[in-house]
């Protein structure tokens, strides 16, 4: 019986690790998947390249354009620098907006900011809609450092906007389920494969290569080990499953209440797109993409090329998935604020991580209930711009099964009564394991500090 139960827990652990993003008690329900399990795959397939904002930007070039975003009506809007480009955009069915500064100028401004002395607690991104670079400083940035950054911005031009923000820009690491290690706690993102082995794609700041992850604070149910990590610079890592397989439900992102969202592909989002994020601390939340290619200077190091959103997140949501219409978009990196006051949250784009790691997303088959299959190419457009932001939803729903005596094992695994905030993986209840695991924890922590002190200094 014990062995049978362990097999069930192991299977459910994998389901939890797909999205890793469950709440044992209450669950945010304002953005839930509503389709039946047999619903069709997402509606956000590509339009003709000439009719999309991305296609127009590519065709007109970075000297005549300054980004694209989704308007309130779902049509692509393209920032252009001359009337002729505006006419081309209009004739293609998109809406032009004439601006003063080209993408080349915006990129040059961000390069100047990047070359300036680094100030932890600052972040910047291109605001396509206002044709500005927005530089934000959190509460940890001193008046002297902010003044220095302001002088740099003034030297670039009036199109650089300076903003102070409450809270701090930090990776969202502490106090979360369902995956725990001596390096800390994180939420898992998406399941991926290299064709031979399966992995969890999660945030890189969750822990260095070699971190061992468990589904319980007693260290009894091993999920896997981090085999590849990139942070800072990027923010992604791969956790290889202990037996190499993700198992049933690999293409389902859990969103709580026994429900999940089927993942059918991967793509890059557009500015203005409505997106959904699920996390083990704050549950399922939604908002909009506010910028792309954002840079954030965490205390631990600088990460670039991020998706910026106004979706709230809290410590423990790190590594959790960002998605829309069943399309994987990113994994949670960090941000400021919380889900009471709101804030800014950054995500590592999934497409870049898949390319650099040479892995494929495990996706759901068109009919719900089938086993997951690797996705050879993204199954959505690069911008997903064929649907109005307000009409988007998480994606086709699917049940998250598993449990005994009427209580889902997923709920038990994520019950806050089972795990105390701030604890490491080693639980004091098993005396025989304490000594060896304590030594391993100390070794991991020291290696972790050595690793980052060498990298970040």
Coordinates of C-alpha atoms in Angstrom, one line a residue:
X1 CA 0.0 0.0 0.0
X2 CA 2.8 2.4 0.8
X3 CA 4.5 1.7 -2.5
X4 CA 1.2 2.2 -4.4
X5 CA 0.6 5.5 -2.6
X6 CA 4.1 6.6 -3.4
X7 CA 3.5 6.0 -7.1
X8 CA 0.3 8.0 -7.0
X9 CA 2.0 10.9 -5.2
X10 CA 4.8 10.8 -7.8
X11 CA 2.4 11.0 -10.6
X12 CA 0.5 13.9 -9.1
X13 CA 3.7 15.6 -8.2
X14 CA 4.4 15.8 -11.9
X15 CA 1.0 17.2 -12.6
X16 CA 1.7 19.9 -10.0
X17 CA 5.1 20.6 -11.5
X18 CA 3.6 21.3 -14.9
X19 CA 2.2 24.6 -13.6
X20 CA 3.4 24.1 -10.1
X21 CA 0.8 26.7 -9.2
X22 CA -1.9 25.6 -6.9
X23 CA -3.5 26.8 -3.7
X24 CA -4.4 24.4 -1.0
X25 CA -7.2 26.6 0.4
X26 CA -8.8 29.5 -1.5
X27 CA -8.2 30.1 -5.1
X28 CA -8.5 33.3 -7.2
X29 CA -11.3 32.7 -9.7
X30 CA -11.7 35.9 -11.6
X31 CA -9.8 34.5 -14.6
X32 CA -10.7 30.8 -14.9
X33 CA -10.7 28.6 -18.0
X34 CA -14.3 28.1 -19.1
X35 CA -14.1 25.8 -22.1
X36 CA -14.9 22.1 -21.9
X37 CA -12.1 19.6 -22.2
X38 CA -13.1 19.0 -25.8
X39 CA -12.7 22.7 -26.8
X40 CA -10.8 23.6 -29.9
X41 CA -7.2 24.7 -29.8
X42 CA -6.6 28.5 -29.3
X43 CA -8.0 31.0 -31.6
X44 CA -4.9 33.1 -31.8
X45 CA -3.3 31.6 -35.0
X46 CA -1.3 33.7 -37.3
X47 CA -2.7 36.2 -39.7
X48 CA -1.0 36.9 -43.0
X49 CA 2.4 38.5 -42.3
X50 CA 1.5 41.6 -44.2
X51 CA -1.6 42.1 -42.0
X52 CA 0.1 41.8 -38.7
X53 CA 2.0 44.5 -36.8
X54 CA 5.1 42.3 -36.6
X55 CA 5.1 41.7 -40.3
X56 CA 4.8 45.4 -41.0
X57 CA 7.5 46.3 -38.6
X58 CA 9.8 43.8 -40.2
X59 CA 9.0 45.0 -43.7
X60 CA 9.3 48.7 -43.0
X61 CA 12.4 48.4 -40.9
X62 CA 13.6 49.8 -37.6
X63 CA 14.4 53.3 -39.0
X64 CA 10.8 53.9 -40.0
X65 CA 9.0 52.1 -37.2
X66 CA 9.1 52.1 -33.4
X67 CA 7.2 49.0 -32.3
X68 CA 3.7 47.6 -32.5
X69 CA 1.0 46.8 -30.0
X70 CA -2.6 45.5 -29.9
X71 CA -5.3 48.2 -29.8
X72 CA -8.4 48.0 -27.7
X73 CA -10.3 46.6 -30.7
X74 CA -7.7 43.8 -31.3
X75 CA -6.2 45.4 -34.4
X76 CA -2.5 45.9 -34.6
X77 CA -1.2 49.4 -34.2
X78 CA 2.2 50.3 -35.6
X79 CA 4.3 53.3 -34.6
X80 CA 5.8 54.9 -37.7
X81 CA 8.1 57.9 -38.3
X82 CA 6.9 59.2 -41.7
X83 CA 3.6 59.6 -43.6
X84 CA 4.5 57.2 -46.4
X85 CA 5.0 54.4 -43.8
X86 CA 1.7 55.4 -42.2
X87 CA 0.0 54.9 -45.6
X88 CA 1.5 51.5 -46.0
X89 CA 0.4 50.4 -42.5
X90 CA -3.1 51.7 -43.2
X91 CA -3.4 49.9 -46.5
X92 CA -2.4 46.6 -44.8
X93 CA -5.4 46.9 -42.5
X94 CA -3.5 48.1 -39.4
X95 CA -3.6 51.4 -37.6
X96 CA -0.6 53.7 -37.9
X97 CA 0.6 56.1 -35.2
X98 CA 3.2 58.7 -36.3
X99 CA 5.9 59.2 -33.7
X100 CA 9.1 61.2 -33.3
X101 CA 11.6 58.5 -32.5
X102 CA 12.4 55.4 -34.4
X103 CA 13.2 52.0 -33.0
X104 CA 16.9 52.6 -33.8
X105 CA 16.8 55.7 -31.5
X106 CA 15.0 53.7 -28.7
X107 CA 17.5 50.9 -28.9
X108 CA 20.4 53.4 -28.8
X109 CA 18.9 54.9 -25.6
X110 CA 18.7 51.5 -23.9
X111 CA 22.3 50.7 -24.9
X112 CA 23.4 54.0 -23.2
X113 CA 21.5 53.1 -20.1
X114 CA 23.0 49.6 -20.1
X115 CA 26.5 51.1 -20.4
X116 CA 26.1 53.4 -17.5
X117 CA 27.2 52.2 -14.0
X118 CA 24.7 49.6 -12.8
X119 CA 22.2 50.6 -10.1
X120 CA 20.4 47.7 -8.4
X121 CA 16.7 48.4 -8.1
X122 CA 16.3 50.0 -11.5
X123 CA 14.6 48.7 -14.6
X124 CA 13.8 50.1 -18.1
X125 CA 11.7 49.2 -21.1
X126 CA 10.5 50.7 -24.4
X127 CA 6.9 52.1 -24.1
X128 CA 5.8 51.8 -27.7
X129 CA 2.5 53.5 -27.1
X130 CA 4.1 56.7 -25.8
X131 CA 7.3 56.4 -27.9
X132 CA 9.4 56.7 -24.7
X133 CA 11.9 54.8 -22.7
X134 CA 10.6 54.3 -19.2
X135 CA 13.2 54.1 -16.4
X136 CA 11.9 52.9 -13.0
X137 CA 13.6 53.0 -9.7
X138 CA 12.3 51.1 -6.7
X139 CA 12.4 52.0 -3.0
X140 CA 15.9 50.8 -2.5
X141 CA 17.5 53.3 -5.0
X142 CA 19.2 56.1 -3.1
X143 CA 18.6 59.7 -3.9
X144 CA 22.2 60.0 -5.1
X145 CA 21.9 57.0 -7.5
X146 CA 18.6 58.2 -8.8
X147 CA 20.1 61.6 -9.5
X148 CA 22.9 60.0 -11.4
X149 CA 20.5 57.9 -13.4
X150 CA 18.5 61.1 -14.2
X151 CA 21.6 62.8 -15.5
X152 CA 22.2 59.9 -17.8
X153 CA 18.6 60.0 -19.0
X154 CA 18.8 63.8 -19.5
X155 CA 21.8 63.3 -21.7
X156 CA 19.9 60.9 -23.9
X157 CA 16.9 63.1 -24.5
X158 CA 13.4 64.1 -23.4
X159 CA 11.9 60.8 -24.6
X160 CA 13.4 59.0 -21.5
X161 CA 10.8 59.1 -18.7
X162 CA 11.9 58.6 -15.1
X163 CA 9.5 57.0 -12.6
X164 CA 9.8 56.0 -9.0
X165 CA 7.9 52.9 -7.9
X166 CA 7.0 51.4 -4.5
X167 CA 8.3 48.1 -3.4
X168 CA 11.5 46.5 -4.7
X169 CA 12.5 44.6 -7.9
X170 CA 13.3 41.2 -6.6
X171 CA 13.2 37.6 -8.0
X172 CA 10.0 36.0 -6.7
X173 CA 11.6 33.1 -4.8
X174 CA 10.7 32.7 -1.1
X175 CA 7.9 30.7 0.5
X176 CA 6.2 28.7 -2.3
X177 CA 5.2 25.3 -3.3
X178 CA 5.3 22.8 -4.9
X179 CA 9.0 22.3 -5.7
X180 CA 11.5 22.8 -2.9
X181 CA 15.2 22.5 -2.6
X182 CA 18.1 23.5 -0.4
X183 CA 18.4 26.5 -2.7
X184 CA 14.9 27.7 -1.9
X185 CA 11.3 27.3 -3.1
X186 CA 9.8 27.9 -6.5
X187 CA 6.9 27.3 -8.8
X188 CA 7.5 25.1 -11.9
X189 CA 6.7 26.4 -15.3
X190 CA 6.2 24.2 -18.3
X191 CA 7.2 20.6 -19.2
X192 CA 9.7 20.3 -22.0
X193 CA 11.7 17.5 -23.6
X194 CA 14.9 16.9 -25.6
X195 CA 13.4 13.8 -27.2
X196 CA 14.9 11.4 -24.7
X197 CA 14.4 13.0 -21.3
X198 CA 11.7 15.3 -19.9
X199 CA 12.3 18.4 -17.8
X200 CA 10.6 21.2 -16.0
X201 CA 11.3 24.7 -17.4
X202 CA 11.4 27.2 -14.5
X203 CA 13.3 30.3 -13.4
X204 CA 17.1 30.3 -13.4
X205 CA 17.3 32.3 -10.1
X206 CA 15.6 29.4 -8.3
X207 CA 18.9 27.6 -7.8
X208 CA 22.2 26.7 -9.3
X209 CA 23.0 23.6 -11.3
X210 CA 22.8 20.5 -9.1
X211 CA 19.9 21.7 -6.9
X212 CA 17.7 18.8 -6.0
X213 CA 14.0 19.5 -5.9
X214 CA 11.3 17.7 -3.9
X215 CA 7.5 17.9 -3.7
X216 CA 7.4 17.8 0.1
X217 CA 9.2 19.5 3.0
X218 CA 10.4 16.1 4.3
X219 CA 12.5 15.4 1.2
X220 CA 10.7 12.1 0.5
X221 CA 9.3 12.7 -2.9
X222 CA 12.1 13.8 -5.3
X223 CA 11.0 15.6 -8.4
X224 CA 14.4 16.0 -10.0
X225 CA 17.6 18.0 -10.3
X226 CA 18.6 21.2 -11.9
X227 CA 20.9 20.3 -14.8
X228 CA 21.1 23.6 -16.7
X229 CA 20.8 27.2 -15.4
X230 CA 21.2 30.7 -16.8
X231 CA 21.0 33.6 -14.3
X232 CA 21.7 36.5 -14.4
X233 CA 21.7 37.6 -18.0
X234 CA 18.7 35.3 -18.7
X235 CA 16.5 33.7 -16.1
X236 CA 15.7 30.1 -16.9
X237 CA 16.7 26.6 -15.9
X238 CA 15.9 23.0 -16.5
X239 CA 15.0 20.5 -13.8
X240 CA 15.4 17.0 -15.1
X241 CA 12.8 14.5 -13.8
X242 CA 14.2 11.9 -11.5
X243 CA 13.3 9.1 -13.8
X244 CA 13.4 11.1 -17.0
X245 CA 9.7 11.3 -17.7
X246 CA 7.1 13.9 -17.0
X247 CA 4.2 11.4 -17.0
X248 CA 0.5 11.9 -17.7
X249 CA -0.8 15.4 -17.7
X250 CA 2.5 16.9 -18.9
X251 CA 0.8 19.4 -21.1
X252 CA -1.6 20.7 -18.5
X253 CA -0.8 23.8 -16.4
X254 CA -2.6 23.5 -13.0
X255 CA -4.6 26.6 -12.0
X256 CA -6.2 25.3 -8.8
X257 CA -9.6 23.9 -7.8
X258 CA -8.7 20.7 -9.6
X259 CA -8.6 22.4 -13.0
X260 CA -5.8 23.0 -15.5
X261 CA -5.2 24.7 -18.8
X262 CA -4.0 22.6 -21.8
X263 CA -0.9 24.0 -23.4
X264 CA -0.9 23.7 -27.2
X265 CA 2.2 25.7 -28.3
X266 CA 4.6 28.5 -27.6
X267 CA 5.0 32.0 -28.9
X268 CA 6.0 35.5 -28.1
X269 CA 3.4 38.0 -26.8
X270 CA 2.5 41.4 -28.1
X271 CA 2.3 44.7 -26.1
X272 CA -1.3 45.2 -25.1
X273 CA -2.1 41.4 -25.1
X274 CA -4.1 40.0 -22.3
X275 CA -2.2 37.3 -20.5
X276 CA -2.6 35.0 -17.5
X277 CA -0.1 34.0 -14.8
X278 CA -0.5 31.2 -12.3
X279 CA 1.6 31.0 -9.2
X280 CA 1.7 28.9 -6.0
X281 CA 1.5 32.0 -3.8
X282 CA -1.1 34.1 -5.5
X283 CA -2.9 31.7 -7.8
X284 CA -4.3 32.6 -11.3
X285 CA -4.1 36.3 -12.2
X286 CA -4.4 38.2 -15.4
X287 CA -3.4 41.5 -16.9
X288 CA -1.7 43.0 -20.0
X289 CA 1.8 43.0 -21.6
X290 CA 3.1 46.5 -21.1
X291 CA 6.6 46.1 -22.8
X292 CA 9.0 43.7 -24.4
X293 CA 12.8 43.4 -24.2
X294 CA 12.8 44.9 -20.7
X295 CA 15.9 45.1 -18.5
X296 CA 15.8 44.7 -14.8
X297 CA 18.7 45.2 -12.4
X298 CA 18.0 42.8 -9.5
X299 CA 20.3 43.0 -6.5
X300 CA 21.7 39.6 -7.7
X301 CA 22.4 40.8 -11.2
X302 CA 21.0 42.2 -14.5
X303 CA 18.5 40.3 -16.7
X304 CA 17.6 41.5 -20.2
X305 CA 15.1 40.6 -22.9
X306 CA 12.2 40.2 -20.5
X307 CA 8.5 40.5 -21.0
X308 CA 7.0 43.3 -18.8
X309 CA 3.4 43.1 -17.5
X310 CA 1.1 44.6 -15.0
X311 CA 0.0 41.1 -13.8
X312 CA 0.7 41.0 -10.1
X313 CA 3.0 38.4 -8.5
X314 CA 4.4 37.6 -5.1
X315 CA 7.3 35.8 -3.6
X316 CA 6.9 32.1 -4.4
X317 CA 5.5 32.6 -7.8
X318 CA 9.0 32.4 -9.4
X319 CA 9.2 30.1 -12.4
X320 CA 5.4 29.9 -12.8
X321 CA 3.9 30.0 -16.3
X322 CA 2.7 33.0 -18.3
X323 CA 0.2 32.0 -21.0
X324 CA -2.8 33.0 -23.0
X325 CA -5.3 31.0 -25.2
X326 CA -3.3 27.9 -24.2
X327 CA -0.1 29.3 -25.6
X328 CA 3.0 29.3 -23.4
X329 CA 4.6 32.8 -23.3
X330 CA 7.0 33.0 -20.4
X331 CA 8.1 31.9 -16.9
X332 CA 7.9 34.3 -13.9
X333 CA 11.2 36.1 -13.2
X334 CA 10.5 38.8 -10.7
X335 CA 9.0 42.3 -10.1
X336 CA 7.8 44.7 -7.6
X337 CA 4.6 45.2 -5.6
X338 CA 2.1 42.5 -4.7
X339 CA -1.5 41.3 -5.5
X340 CA -3.0 43.8 -3.0
X341 CA -1.5 47.0 -4.3
X342 CA -0.5 45.7 -7.8
X343 CA 2.9 46.1 -9.4
X344 CA 5.2 45.3 -12.3
X345 CA 6.2 41.7 -13.1
X346 CA 8.8 40.4 -15.5
X347 CA 8.9 37.1 -17.4
X348 CA 11.6 35.1 -19.2
X349 CA 10.3 34.5 -22.8
X350 CA 9.6 30.8 -23.4
X351 CA 10.7 30.9 -27.0
X352 CA 14.2 32.1 -26.2
X353 CA 14.6 29.6 -23.5
X354 CA 13.5 26.7 -25.7
X355 CA 15.9 27.8 -28.5
X356 CA 18.9 28.2 -26.2
X357 CA 18.3 25.0 -24.3
X358 CA 17.5 23.1 -27.5
X359 CA 14.3 21.6 -26.0
X360 CA 10.7 21.4 -27.2
X361 CA 7.6 22.2 -25.3
X362 CA 5.4 19.2 -24.4
X363 CA 2.0 20.1 -25.7
X364 CA -1.6 18.7 -25.6
X365 CA -3.0 16.8 -28.5
X366 CA -6.0 18.5 -30.2
X367 CA -8.5 16.2 -28.4
X368 CA -8.2 16.6 -24.7
X369 CA -7.1 13.6 -22.6
X370 CA -4.4 12.4 -25.0
X371 CA -0.7 12.1 -24.0
X372 CA 1.5 15.1 -24.5
X373 CA 3.6 15.4 -27.6
X374 CA 6.7 17.6 -28.3
X375 CA 6.0 20.8 -30.3
X376 CA 8.4 21.1 -33.2
X377 CA 7.4 24.6 -34.0
X378 CA 5.3 27.3 -32.3
X379 CA 1.6 26.8 -33.0
X380 CA 0.7 30.4 -32.7
X381 CA 1.6 33.6 -34.4
X382 CA 4.6 35.6 -33.2
X383 CA 2.3 38.3 -31.9
X384 CA -1.0 36.5 -31.4
X385 CA -2.7 39.7 -32.6
X386 CA -5.8 38.2 -34.2
X387 CA -8.0 38.6 -31.1
X388 CA -9.0 41.6 -29.0
X389 CA -7.2 41.7 -25.6
X390 CA -10.4 41.6 -23.6
X391 CA -11.7 38.5 -25.4
X392 CA -8.7 36.3 -24.5
X393 CA -8.9 33.5 -22.0
X394 CA -6.4 31.1 -20.4
X395 CA -7.2 28.3 -22.8
X396 CA -9.1 25.0 -23.0
X397 CA -9.6 23.5 -19.6
X398 CA -8.8 20.0 -18.5
X399 CA -9.2 18.2 -15.2
X400 CA -6.3 17.7 -12.9
X401 CA -6.9 14.2 -11.4
X402 CA -5.6 12.3 -8.5
X403 CA -6.6 11.8 -4.8
X404 CA -7.9 9.6 -2.2
X405 CA -10.8 9.7 0.3
X406 CA -12.3 12.6 -1.6
X407 CA -9.3 14.9 -1.1
X408 CA -7.2 15.6 -4.1
X409 CA -3.5 14.9 -3.5
X410 CA -2.6 18.1 -5.3
X411 CA -4.5 20.0 -2.6
X412 CA -2.7 18.0 0.1
X413 CA 0.6 18.7 -1.4
X414 CA -0.1 22.4 -1.4
X415 CA -1.9 22.7 1.9
X416 CA -0.3 25.5 3.8
X417 CA -0.7 23.5 7.0
X418 CA 1.8 21.0 5.7
X419 CA 4.6 23.4 5.0
X420 CA 5.7 26.3 7.2
X421 CA 6.9 29.6 5.5
X422 CA 10.6 30.0 5.1
X423 CA 11.6 26.3 5.8
X424 CA 14.2 24.6 3.7
X425 CA 13.6 21.1 2.3
X426 CA 15.0 19.3 5.3
X427 CA 12.2 18.6 7.8
X428 CA 13.1 18.0 11.4
X429 CA 10.6 15.2 11.7
X430 CA 12.9 12.5 10.3
X431 CA 15.9 12.4 12.6
X432 CA 17.7 9.8 10.5
X433 CA 17.8 12.1 7.5
X434 CA 18.5 15.4 9.3
X435 CA 22.3 15.0 9.7
X436 CA 23.1 14.1 6.1
X437 CA 20.6 16.5 4.6
X438 CA 21.8 19.3 6.8
X439 CA 25.3 18.8 5.7
X440 CA 24.2 18.8 2.0
X441 CA 22.1 21.9 2.6
X442 CA 25.1 23.8 4.0
X443 CA 27.3 22.6 1.2
X444 CA 24.7 23.7 -1.4
X445 CA 24.2 27.1 0.3
X446 CA 27.9 27.8 0.4
X447 CA 28.4 26.7 -3.2
X448 CA 25.4 28.9 -4.1
X449 CA 27.0 31.9 -2.5
X450 CA 30.4 31.2 -4.1
X451 CA 28.8 30.8 -7.5
X452 CA 27.0 34.1 -7.3
X453 CA 29.7 36.1 -5.6
X454 CA 32.0 35.2 -8.5
X455 CA 29.3 35.9 -11.1
X456 CA 27.9 39.1 -9.8
X457 CA 30.9 40.9 -8.5

